[in-house]
Protein backbone atom coordinates (compact mmCIF):
# COMPACT_ATOMS: atom_id res chain seq x y z
CA MET A 1 99.96 124.62 -91.58
CA SER A 2 97.36 122.59 -93.41
CA GLN A 3 94.47 120.19 -93.20
CA ARG A 4 95.39 116.51 -92.99
CA GLU A 5 92.76 113.81 -93.52
CA GLY A 6 89.93 115.83 -92.01
CA ARG A 7 92.09 117.05 -89.14
CA PHE A 8 93.51 120.52 -88.77
CA ASP A 9 96.81 122.03 -87.67
CA PHE A 10 95.09 125.10 -86.19
CA VAL A 11 91.85 124.94 -84.19
CA VAL A 12 89.95 127.78 -82.51
CA VAL A 13 87.52 126.88 -79.72
CA SER A 14 84.91 129.36 -78.49
CA ASN A 15 81.47 129.24 -76.92
CA ARG A 16 79.86 130.40 -80.18
CA LEU A 17 80.70 129.65 -83.78
CA PRO A 18 81.58 132.78 -85.81
CA VAL A 19 78.34 132.49 -87.81
CA ASP A 20 74.62 132.88 -87.09
CA ARG A 21 71.97 130.48 -88.40
CA VAL A 22 69.40 132.24 -90.58
CA VAL A 23 66.09 130.61 -91.53
CA GLU A 24 64.93 131.87 -94.95
CA ALA A 25 61.31 132.46 -95.97
CA ASP A 26 61.16 129.11 -97.75
CA GLY A 27 62.29 127.29 -94.59
CA SER A 28 65.85 126.68 -95.77
CA THR A 29 68.75 127.61 -93.52
CA THR A 30 71.88 129.57 -94.31
CA TRP A 31 74.80 130.78 -92.20
CA GLN A 32 75.72 134.43 -91.90
CA ARG A 33 79.01 135.68 -90.50
CA SER A 34 78.70 137.14 -87.00
CA PRO A 35 79.91 140.66 -86.35
CA GLY A 36 82.68 140.90 -83.79
CA GLY A 37 86.34 141.53 -83.24
CA LEU A 38 87.30 137.91 -82.58
CA VAL A 39 86.13 136.78 -86.02
CA THR A 40 87.97 139.68 -87.65
CA ALA A 41 91.13 138.91 -85.69
CA LEU A 42 91.24 135.22 -86.43
CA GLU A 43 89.84 135.08 -89.97
CA PRO A 44 93.24 135.74 -91.67
CA VAL A 45 94.91 133.14 -89.44
CA MET A 46 92.17 130.63 -90.16
CA ARG A 47 92.49 131.15 -93.92
CA ALA A 48 96.30 130.85 -93.87
CA ALA A 49 96.19 127.74 -91.71
CA ASP A 50 93.14 126.16 -93.33
CA GLY A 51 91.94 125.82 -89.75
CA ALA A 52 88.80 124.65 -87.96
CA TRP A 53 86.55 126.49 -85.52
CA VAL A 54 84.72 124.58 -82.77
CA GLY A 55 81.70 126.17 -81.11
CA TRP A 56 77.98 126.14 -80.33
CA PRO A 57 75.84 127.15 -83.35
CA GLY A 58 73.64 129.40 -81.19
CA LYS A 59 70.37 127.44 -81.18
CA PRO A 60 69.58 124.83 -78.48
CA ASP A 61 68.37 121.32 -79.26
CA VAL A 62 69.70 121.48 -82.84
CA GLU A 63 72.10 118.88 -84.22
CA VAL A 64 74.29 120.27 -86.99
CA GLU A 65 76.98 118.41 -88.91
CA PRO A 66 80.36 120.07 -89.54
CA PHE A 67 80.17 122.46 -92.49
CA GLU A 68 82.08 125.07 -94.47
CA ALA A 69 81.22 128.78 -94.32
CA ASP A 70 83.23 131.88 -95.16
CA ASP A 71 86.16 129.65 -96.16
CA MET A 72 86.28 128.22 -92.64
CA HIS A 73 85.64 124.65 -91.47
CA LEU A 74 83.10 124.88 -88.64
CA VAL A 75 82.53 122.12 -86.07
CA PRO A 76 79.25 122.60 -84.15
CA VAL A 77 78.89 121.48 -80.52
CA SER A 78 75.21 120.94 -79.73
CA LEU A 79 73.63 122.06 -76.45
CA THR A 80 70.21 121.31 -75.03
CA SER A 81 67.93 124.04 -73.69
CA GLY A 82 68.72 122.85 -70.15
CA GLU A 83 72.46 123.03 -70.78
CA VAL A 84 72.17 126.55 -72.16
CA GLU A 85 70.23 127.51 -69.03
CA ARG A 86 72.70 125.96 -66.58
CA TYR A 87 76.09 126.20 -68.34
CA TYR A 88 75.69 129.52 -70.18
CA GLU A 89 72.98 131.61 -68.53
CA GLY A 90 73.68 130.06 -65.12
CA PHE A 91 77.33 129.27 -64.37
CA SER A 92 78.96 131.42 -67.07
CA ASN A 93 76.80 134.52 -66.76
CA ASP A 94 75.29 134.39 -63.26
CA THR A 95 78.31 132.92 -61.44
CA LEU A 96 81.56 133.68 -63.29
CA TRP A 97 80.64 136.97 -64.96
CA PRO A 98 79.65 138.86 -61.77
CA LEU A 99 82.47 137.25 -59.76
CA TYR A 100 85.13 138.19 -62.33
CA HIS A 101 83.72 141.73 -62.55
CA ASP A 102 84.38 142.54 -58.88
CA VAL A 103 80.97 141.33 -57.60
CA ILE A 104 79.18 144.43 -58.90
CA SER A 105 76.18 142.10 -58.89
CA PRO A 106 76.21 139.16 -56.44
CA PRO A 107 77.17 135.84 -58.07
CA ALA A 108 75.01 132.75 -57.58
CA PHE A 109 76.71 129.46 -56.69
CA HIS A 110 74.70 126.38 -57.68
CA ARG A 111 76.20 122.89 -57.83
CA GLU A 112 73.96 121.76 -60.70
CA TRP A 113 75.22 124.71 -62.78
CA TRP A 114 78.81 123.67 -62.06
CA GLU A 115 78.15 120.05 -63.02
CA THR A 116 76.69 121.14 -66.36
CA TYR A 117 79.60 123.55 -66.92
CA LYS A 118 81.99 120.60 -66.48
CA GLU A 119 79.97 118.38 -68.82
CA VAL A 120 79.81 121.01 -71.55
CA ASN A 121 83.52 121.81 -71.25
CA GLU A 122 84.26 118.09 -71.63
CA ARG A 123 82.17 118.01 -74.82
CA PHE A 124 84.07 120.99 -76.26
CA ALA A 125 87.39 119.35 -75.36
CA ARG A 126 86.43 116.06 -77.06
CA ALA A 127 85.24 117.85 -80.21
CA SER A 128 88.50 119.81 -80.36
CA ALA A 129 90.63 116.72 -79.81
CA GLU A 130 88.85 114.92 -82.65
CA VAL A 131 89.53 117.60 -85.29
CA ALA A 132 93.07 118.57 -84.22
CA ALA A 133 95.87 117.04 -86.29
CA PRO A 134 98.95 115.58 -84.55
CA ASN A 135 100.97 118.37 -82.87
CA ALA A 136 98.32 120.95 -83.80
CA THR A 137 97.86 124.35 -82.18
CA VAL A 138 94.53 124.88 -80.37
CA TRP A 139 93.45 128.33 -79.17
CA VAL A 140 90.63 128.31 -76.59
CA GLN A 141 88.64 131.50 -76.02
CA ASP A 142 87.13 132.97 -72.87
CA TYR A 143 85.59 132.26 -69.50
CA GLN A 144 82.87 129.84 -70.66
CA LEU A 145 85.58 127.24 -71.47
CA GLN A 146 88.14 127.53 -68.67
CA LEU A 147 88.28 123.77 -68.08
CA VAL A 148 88.99 122.93 -71.72
CA PRO A 149 92.81 123.44 -71.70
CA ALA A 150 93.48 120.79 -69.02
CA LEU A 151 90.84 118.42 -70.41
CA LEU A 152 92.36 118.76 -73.86
CA ARG A 153 95.89 118.19 -72.55
CA SER A 154 94.78 114.94 -70.90
CA LEU A 155 93.18 113.78 -74.18
CA ARG A 156 95.93 115.03 -76.50
CA PRO A 157 99.27 115.76 -74.79
CA ASP A 158 100.84 116.35 -78.24
CA LEU A 159 98.91 119.60 -78.74
CA THR A 160 100.12 123.14 -78.17
CA ILE A 161 97.30 124.87 -76.29
CA GLY A 162 96.58 128.57 -75.83
CA PHE A 163 93.83 130.23 -73.80
CA PHE A 164 92.70 133.85 -73.89
CA ASN A 165 90.51 135.37 -71.19
CA HIS A 166 88.50 138.24 -72.66
CA ILE A 167 87.14 139.44 -69.31
CA PRO A 168 89.00 140.53 -66.13
CA PHE A 169 90.55 138.00 -63.76
CA PRO A 170 89.70 139.06 -60.21
CA PRO A 171 91.96 139.55 -57.17
CA TYR A 172 92.33 136.44 -55.03
CA GLY A 173 90.11 137.84 -52.25
CA ILE A 174 87.23 137.78 -54.75
CA TYR A 175 88.25 134.68 -56.73
CA SER A 176 88.56 132.66 -53.52
CA GLN A 177 84.77 132.90 -53.04
CA LEU A 178 84.31 130.47 -55.94
CA PRO A 179 83.72 126.97 -54.48
CA TRP A 180 85.39 125.45 -57.57
CA ARG A 181 88.37 127.81 -57.62
CA ARG A 182 90.99 125.03 -57.72
CA ALA A 183 89.31 123.19 -60.60
CA ILE A 184 89.04 126.37 -62.68
CA ALA A 185 92.68 127.31 -62.08
CA GLU A 186 93.79 123.74 -62.88
CA GLY A 187 91.78 123.93 -66.09
CA LEU A 188 93.56 127.09 -67.17
CA LEU A 189 96.98 125.70 -66.27
CA GLY A 190 96.47 123.02 -68.90
CA ALA A 191 97.36 125.70 -71.48
CA ASP A 192 100.89 126.50 -72.62
CA VAL A 193 100.08 130.22 -72.86
CA ILE A 194 97.32 132.01 -70.93
CA GLY A 195 96.49 135.49 -72.20
CA PHE A 196 94.84 138.28 -70.22
CA GLN A 197 93.72 141.79 -71.15
CA ARG A 198 95.77 143.62 -68.50
CA SER A 199 98.98 143.00 -66.60
CA SER A 200 96.97 143.31 -63.38
CA ASP A 201 94.76 140.38 -64.49
CA ALA A 202 97.85 138.23 -65.05
CA ALA A 203 99.18 139.28 -61.64
CA ASN A 204 95.87 138.27 -60.04
CA PHE A 205 96.14 134.85 -61.68
CA PHE A 206 99.72 134.41 -60.45
CA SER A 207 98.53 135.23 -56.94
CA ALA A 208 95.74 132.64 -57.16
CA VAL A 209 98.16 129.95 -58.39
CA ARG A 210 100.59 130.62 -55.55
CA ARG A 211 97.84 130.63 -52.93
CA LEU A 212 96.05 127.54 -54.21
CA PHE A 213 98.95 125.31 -55.30
CA GLY A 214 102.22 126.87 -54.12
CA TYR A 215 103.72 126.54 -57.61
CA GLY A 216 106.86 128.48 -58.41
CA THR A 217 106.14 131.66 -60.37
CA ARG A 218 108.44 134.17 -61.99
CA SER A 219 106.47 136.40 -64.31
CA PRO A 220 105.54 135.53 -67.00
CA GLU A 221 106.32 131.87 -66.17
CA ILE A 222 104.57 129.36 -63.91
CA ARG A 223 106.22 126.00 -63.20
CA VAL A 224 103.53 123.33 -63.19
CA PRO A 225 104.27 119.70 -62.16
CA ASP A 226 104.03 117.43 -65.20
CA GLY A 227 103.05 114.31 -63.24
CA ALA A 228 106.33 112.58 -64.08
CA GLY A 229 108.58 114.22 -61.51
CA GLY A 230 109.39 117.21 -63.71
CA HIS A 231 107.79 120.52 -64.58
CA ARG A 232 106.29 122.21 -67.60
CA SER A 233 106.36 125.96 -68.11
CA VAL A 234 103.13 127.91 -68.54
CA ILE A 235 103.35 131.50 -69.78
CA ALA A 236 100.71 133.88 -68.38
CA LYS A 237 100.80 137.52 -69.47
CA ALA A 238 98.84 140.41 -70.95
CA PHE A 239 97.94 140.51 -74.64
CA PRO A 240 95.51 143.46 -74.89
CA ILE A 241 92.95 142.81 -77.61
CA SER A 242 92.08 145.44 -80.20
CA ILE A 243 90.03 146.10 -83.33
CA ASP A 244 90.41 146.09 -87.12
CA VAL A 245 91.31 149.80 -87.31
CA GLU A 246 91.46 150.00 -91.10
CA SER A 247 87.98 148.59 -91.61
CA PHE A 248 86.42 151.08 -89.16
CA GLU A 249 88.26 154.00 -90.71
CA GLU A 250 87.24 152.91 -94.21
CA VAL A 251 83.55 152.96 -93.20
CA ALA A 252 84.00 156.31 -91.44
CA ARG A 253 85.36 157.91 -94.66
CA ARG A 254 82.40 156.87 -96.82
CA PRO A 255 80.44 159.93 -97.98
CA GLU A 256 77.10 158.34 -97.14
CA VAL A 257 78.22 157.61 -93.57
CA ILE A 258 79.50 161.16 -93.12
CA GLU A 259 76.16 162.43 -94.43
CA ARG A 260 74.29 160.12 -92.04
CA ALA A 261 76.30 161.58 -89.13
CA ARG A 262 75.22 165.08 -90.23
CA ARG A 263 71.56 163.99 -90.33
CA ILE A 264 71.80 162.44 -86.87
CA ARG A 265 72.89 165.79 -85.47
CA GLN A 266 70.07 167.49 -87.36
CA ASP A 267 67.47 165.00 -86.12
CA LEU A 268 68.60 165.67 -82.53
CA GLY A 269 67.99 169.40 -82.97
CA ASP A 270 71.58 170.38 -83.82
CA PRO A 271 72.79 170.68 -80.21
CA ALA A 272 76.22 172.21 -79.65
CA THR A 273 77.42 168.99 -78.01
CA ILE A 274 76.33 165.39 -78.48
CA MET A 275 77.53 162.94 -75.85
CA LEU A 276 77.32 159.24 -76.72
CA GLY A 277 77.28 156.01 -74.74
CA VAL A 278 77.32 152.65 -76.54
CA ASP A 279 77.06 149.55 -74.38
CA ARG A 280 75.49 146.17 -73.96
CA LEU A 281 72.81 146.58 -71.32
CA ASP A 282 74.99 145.18 -68.56
CA TYR A 283 75.47 146.18 -64.92
CA THR A 284 79.26 146.33 -65.42
CA LYS A 285 78.99 149.20 -67.93
CA GLY A 286 78.19 152.01 -65.49
CA ILE A 287 75.20 153.29 -67.49
CA GLY A 288 73.30 154.30 -64.36
CA HIS A 289 76.25 156.28 -62.97
CA ARG A 290 76.60 158.09 -66.32
CA LEU A 291 72.89 158.99 -66.39
CA LYS A 292 73.01 160.20 -62.80
CA ALA A 293 75.96 162.50 -63.55
CA PHE A 294 74.25 163.93 -66.64
CA GLY A 295 70.96 164.43 -64.79
CA GLU A 296 72.75 166.37 -62.05
CA LEU A 297 74.44 168.63 -64.61
CA LEU A 298 71.00 169.43 -66.04
CA ARG A 299 69.52 169.95 -62.57
CA ASP A 300 72.36 172.29 -61.57
CA LYS A 301 71.99 174.18 -64.88
CA SER A 302 75.65 173.46 -65.65
CA VAL A 303 74.39 172.37 -69.08
CA SER A 304 71.09 172.98 -70.85
CA THR A 305 69.00 170.59 -72.92
CA GLY A 306 69.17 172.71 -76.05
CA ASP A 307 72.97 172.77 -75.94
CA VAL A 308 73.79 169.21 -74.87
CA THR A 309 72.10 165.91 -75.73
CA LEU A 310 73.06 162.48 -74.46
CA VAL A 311 72.52 159.54 -76.84
CA GLN A 312 72.58 156.19 -75.04
CA VAL A 313 72.61 153.00 -77.11
CA ALA A 314 71.98 150.00 -74.85
CA SER A 315 71.84 146.83 -76.90
CA PRO A 316 69.84 143.93 -75.42
CA SER A 317 71.84 141.40 -73.41
CA ARG A 318 71.07 138.16 -71.53
CA GLU A 319 67.43 139.05 -71.31
CA ARG A 320 66.50 135.82 -69.48
CA VAL A 321 68.87 136.55 -66.55
CA GLU A 322 67.04 138.22 -63.65
CA ALA A 323 69.77 140.79 -62.89
CA TYR A 324 69.56 142.05 -66.47
CA MET A 325 65.78 142.35 -66.39
CA GLN A 326 66.03 144.46 -63.24
CA LEU A 327 68.78 146.61 -64.77
CA ARG A 328 66.68 147.40 -67.83
CA ASP A 329 63.81 148.53 -65.63
CA GLU A 330 66.12 150.76 -63.56
CA ILE A 331 67.78 152.37 -66.58
CA GLU A 332 64.52 153.03 -68.39
CA LEU A 333 62.99 154.52 -65.23
CA THR A 334 65.98 156.86 -64.86
CA VAL A 335 65.86 157.92 -68.51
CA GLY A 336 62.12 158.57 -68.25
CA ARG A 337 62.57 160.67 -65.13
CA ILE A 338 65.37 162.81 -66.62
CA ASN A 339 63.50 163.30 -69.89
CA GLY A 340 60.31 164.16 -68.04
CA ASP A 341 62.14 166.81 -66.01
CA PHE A 342 64.39 168.37 -68.65
CA SER A 343 63.34 167.55 -72.25
CA THR A 344 61.58 170.10 -74.44
CA ILE A 345 59.38 169.39 -77.44
CA SER A 346 62.23 170.18 -79.82
CA HIS A 347 65.17 168.92 -77.77
CA PRO A 348 65.34 165.59 -75.90
CA ALA A 349 67.65 165.44 -72.89
CA ILE A 350 68.43 161.76 -73.55
CA ALA A 351 67.85 159.76 -76.71
CA TYR A 352 67.68 156.19 -75.38
CA LEU A 353 67.89 153.33 -77.87
CA HIS A 354 67.42 149.76 -76.63
CA HIS A 355 68.51 147.82 -79.69
CA GLY A 356 71.58 147.02 -81.70
CA TYR A 357 72.67 148.68 -84.94
CA PRO A 358 74.66 147.64 -88.00
CA ARG A 359 78.28 148.83 -88.17
CA GLU A 360 77.56 151.69 -90.62
CA GLU A 361 75.02 153.27 -88.26
CA MET A 362 77.36 152.87 -85.28
CA VAL A 363 80.17 154.57 -87.18
CA ALA A 364 77.84 157.43 -88.11
CA LEU A 365 76.99 157.82 -84.41
CA TYR A 366 80.69 157.88 -83.53
CA LEU A 367 81.25 160.64 -86.12
CA ALA A 368 78.25 162.61 -84.84
CA ALA A 369 79.36 162.46 -81.20
CA ASP A 370 81.52 165.21 -79.74
CA VAL A 371 82.08 163.26 -76.52
CA MET A 372 82.28 159.47 -76.12
CA LEU A 373 81.36 158.15 -72.66
CA VAL A 374 82.94 154.83 -71.64
CA THR A 375 82.35 154.70 -67.90
CA ALA A 376 82.40 150.97 -67.21
CA LEU A 377 82.63 149.95 -63.56
CA ARG A 378 84.82 147.03 -64.69
CA ASP A 379 85.68 145.89 -68.19
CA GLY A 380 88.20 143.49 -69.65
CA MET A 381 89.05 145.87 -72.49
CA ASN A 382 86.08 147.81 -73.97
CA LEU A 383 86.50 147.93 -77.70
CA VAL A 384 83.92 150.72 -78.12
CA ALA A 385 86.56 153.18 -76.91
CA LYS A 386 88.95 151.98 -79.62
CA GLU A 387 86.21 151.99 -82.28
CA TYR A 388 85.41 155.64 -81.53
CA VAL A 389 89.07 156.61 -81.84
CA ALA A 390 89.52 154.62 -85.07
CA CYS A 391 86.55 156.37 -86.68
CA ARG A 392 87.69 159.92 -85.86
CA HIS A 393 89.79 160.55 -88.96
CA ASP A 394 88.85 164.23 -88.49
CA GLU A 395 91.05 164.16 -85.35
CA ASP A 396 88.23 165.61 -83.27
CA GLY A 397 86.10 164.39 -80.39
CA VAL A 398 86.85 163.65 -76.74
CA LEU A 399 86.96 160.22 -75.10
CA ILE A 400 85.97 159.96 -71.43
CA LEU A 401 87.23 156.59 -70.26
CA SER A 402 86.90 154.59 -67.05
CA GLU A 403 90.21 153.76 -65.42
CA PHE A 404 88.70 150.34 -64.66
CA ALA A 405 88.43 149.42 -68.36
CA GLY A 406 91.39 147.58 -69.86
CA ALA A 407 91.58 150.19 -72.62
CA ALA A 408 92.73 152.74 -70.01
CA ASP A 409 96.18 151.11 -69.93
CA GLU A 410 96.72 152.13 -73.55
CA LEU A 411 94.51 155.18 -74.12
CA ARG A 412 96.16 157.52 -71.64
CA ASN A 413 95.24 160.65 -73.64
CA ALA A 414 91.57 160.12 -72.88
CA LEU A 415 89.99 161.89 -69.91
CA LEU A 416 90.32 159.09 -67.35
CA VAL A 417 87.66 158.89 -64.63
CA ASN A 418 86.70 156.79 -61.64
CA PRO A 419 83.16 155.76 -62.69
CA HIS A 420 82.04 155.51 -59.05
CA ASP A 421 82.88 159.21 -58.58
CA ILE A 422 79.81 161.05 -59.85
CA GLU A 423 81.40 164.46 -59.25
CA GLY A 424 84.46 163.33 -61.18
CA ILE A 425 82.33 162.22 -64.13
CA LYS A 426 80.50 165.57 -64.10
CA GLU A 427 83.80 167.46 -64.10
CA ALA A 428 85.08 165.34 -67.01
CA MET A 429 81.87 165.96 -68.97
CA LEU A 430 82.21 169.72 -68.51
CA GLN A 431 85.93 169.59 -69.36
CA ALA A 432 85.13 167.69 -72.57
CA ILE A 433 82.36 170.11 -73.56
CA GLU A 434 84.60 173.14 -73.00
CA MET A 435 87.86 171.68 -74.36
CA PRO A 436 89.51 173.85 -77.05
CA LYS A 437 89.73 172.42 -80.55
CA ARG A 438 93.54 172.37 -80.45
CA GLU A 439 93.62 170.22 -77.31
CA ARG A 440 90.95 167.88 -78.71
CA SER A 441 93.03 167.34 -81.84
CA THR A 442 96.27 166.80 -79.91
CA ARG A 443 94.66 164.20 -77.68
CA MET A 444 92.88 162.42 -80.55
CA ARG A 445 96.04 162.23 -82.68
CA ALA A 446 97.85 160.52 -79.79
CA LEU A 447 94.94 158.13 -79.23
CA ARG A 448 94.79 157.23 -82.93
CA ARG A 449 98.53 156.51 -83.06
CA ARG A 450 98.17 154.12 -80.14
CA VAL A 451 95.16 152.29 -81.60
CA ARG A 452 96.85 151.96 -84.99
CA GLU A 453 100.05 150.57 -83.45
CA ASN A 454 98.14 147.92 -81.50
CA ASP A 455 95.45 146.69 -83.86
CA VAL A 456 93.71 143.33 -83.80
CA ALA A 457 96.18 141.74 -86.23
CA ARG A 458 99.05 142.57 -83.90
CA TRP A 459 97.10 141.07 -80.97
CA SER A 460 96.57 137.71 -82.65
CA GLN A 461 100.08 137.65 -84.12
CA THR A 462 101.73 138.42 -80.78
CA PHE A 463 99.76 135.75 -78.96
CA LEU A 464 100.30 133.07 -81.60
CA ASP A 465 104.02 133.91 -81.91
CA THR A 466 104.35 133.39 -78.15
CA LEU A 467 102.42 130.13 -78.40
CA ARG A 468 104.59 128.85 -81.26
CA HIS A 469 107.75 129.70 -79.34
CA VAL A 470 106.52 127.78 -76.29
CA GLY A 471 105.44 124.86 -78.49
CA HIS A 472 108.88 124.57 -80.07
CA ARG A 473 110.82 124.46 -76.79
């Protein structure tokens, strides 16, 4: 694959470009690579293919010409402040996100948000069509761009088009609430291959297609009318995403990171057990349920503050969306109440940190933590669970994992919990605290084997191999 006359044989399309714009002290601007698994997964493919990446540069009302960064050709799609408010904060994150996450928070349905979502998706489709070479492969990412596959197919029927949905796809009883359910499903069916995190997500999509259109389905294939009296085959199946295991393990083996993990324990008063939660501050993550369970263990004297400390990292998220503002207030009130009741001068009950950290500090936290708490109410995958496992080269530590996170399909040697069951979470916490070293090591070895076998390179390779096979039929 190669670049031909300013057009590219491989194009990735996502809401955001894989770089962040940085304004220097002298007023000049540079671009810095964004952290994240998607960039890590696709960077080798992009380099091999000399591909292009289409996305929003992250700042509204800024026009940016295509540019090169990190050996990638980047094609910015500009958005106004109003479009960011309606397309991204509105329809993507206040309509689709809560709906696709089992209506944990009620979704808002506004027609003006939908109209802007359509307009922005059309802009992304046009930008992708312009940079794609004849017969190119285009891989569209995530729920913000669900209309792009069909729009792109109408503009460029020569393309091979993939789509990957990084979040859950809901059961039809929930999905059917969306007033624009047919248009979204039609948008997705423009792809040749549609990837989901879990087999259950793919099954939910099959159900929606049958209910809405009556198309013939035989997993993993959907027969979609081609408009000329025939059919085209769309493949829809699970491709569980993962992480760059080697890079996390390399950081975790650095002497300075190991020493930082030791200092973290010391700074927390050297408790016997450190429990850790690492999440975006999002209502899908089950942070409140986790805090409630821990507070009850302290109240019941099942654990004591000097012996057990909970560290909760809650990185800021969508701070202009009302539901997220309310969530932050609720979480911080709960943390304050528990700390007021149970902390001592030398030992905090909960160390609550409302900001993000660089990778080295996160890895040190993973190494310092005896118990990792991933109690999401609903999650497409949850890569934090896999990051914790990848970092534990000492083959120690216990992972408590929600059965409603996609990672639960693979990480069966974790302690699986129903995050709505507070008593169940409490029992899992106590089991993790009391677990013998031999059992911890046995479980962690099995978890590490699984994460190594299914790393991020295998995810991208498996998806793209499927896409190439479909494209060559």
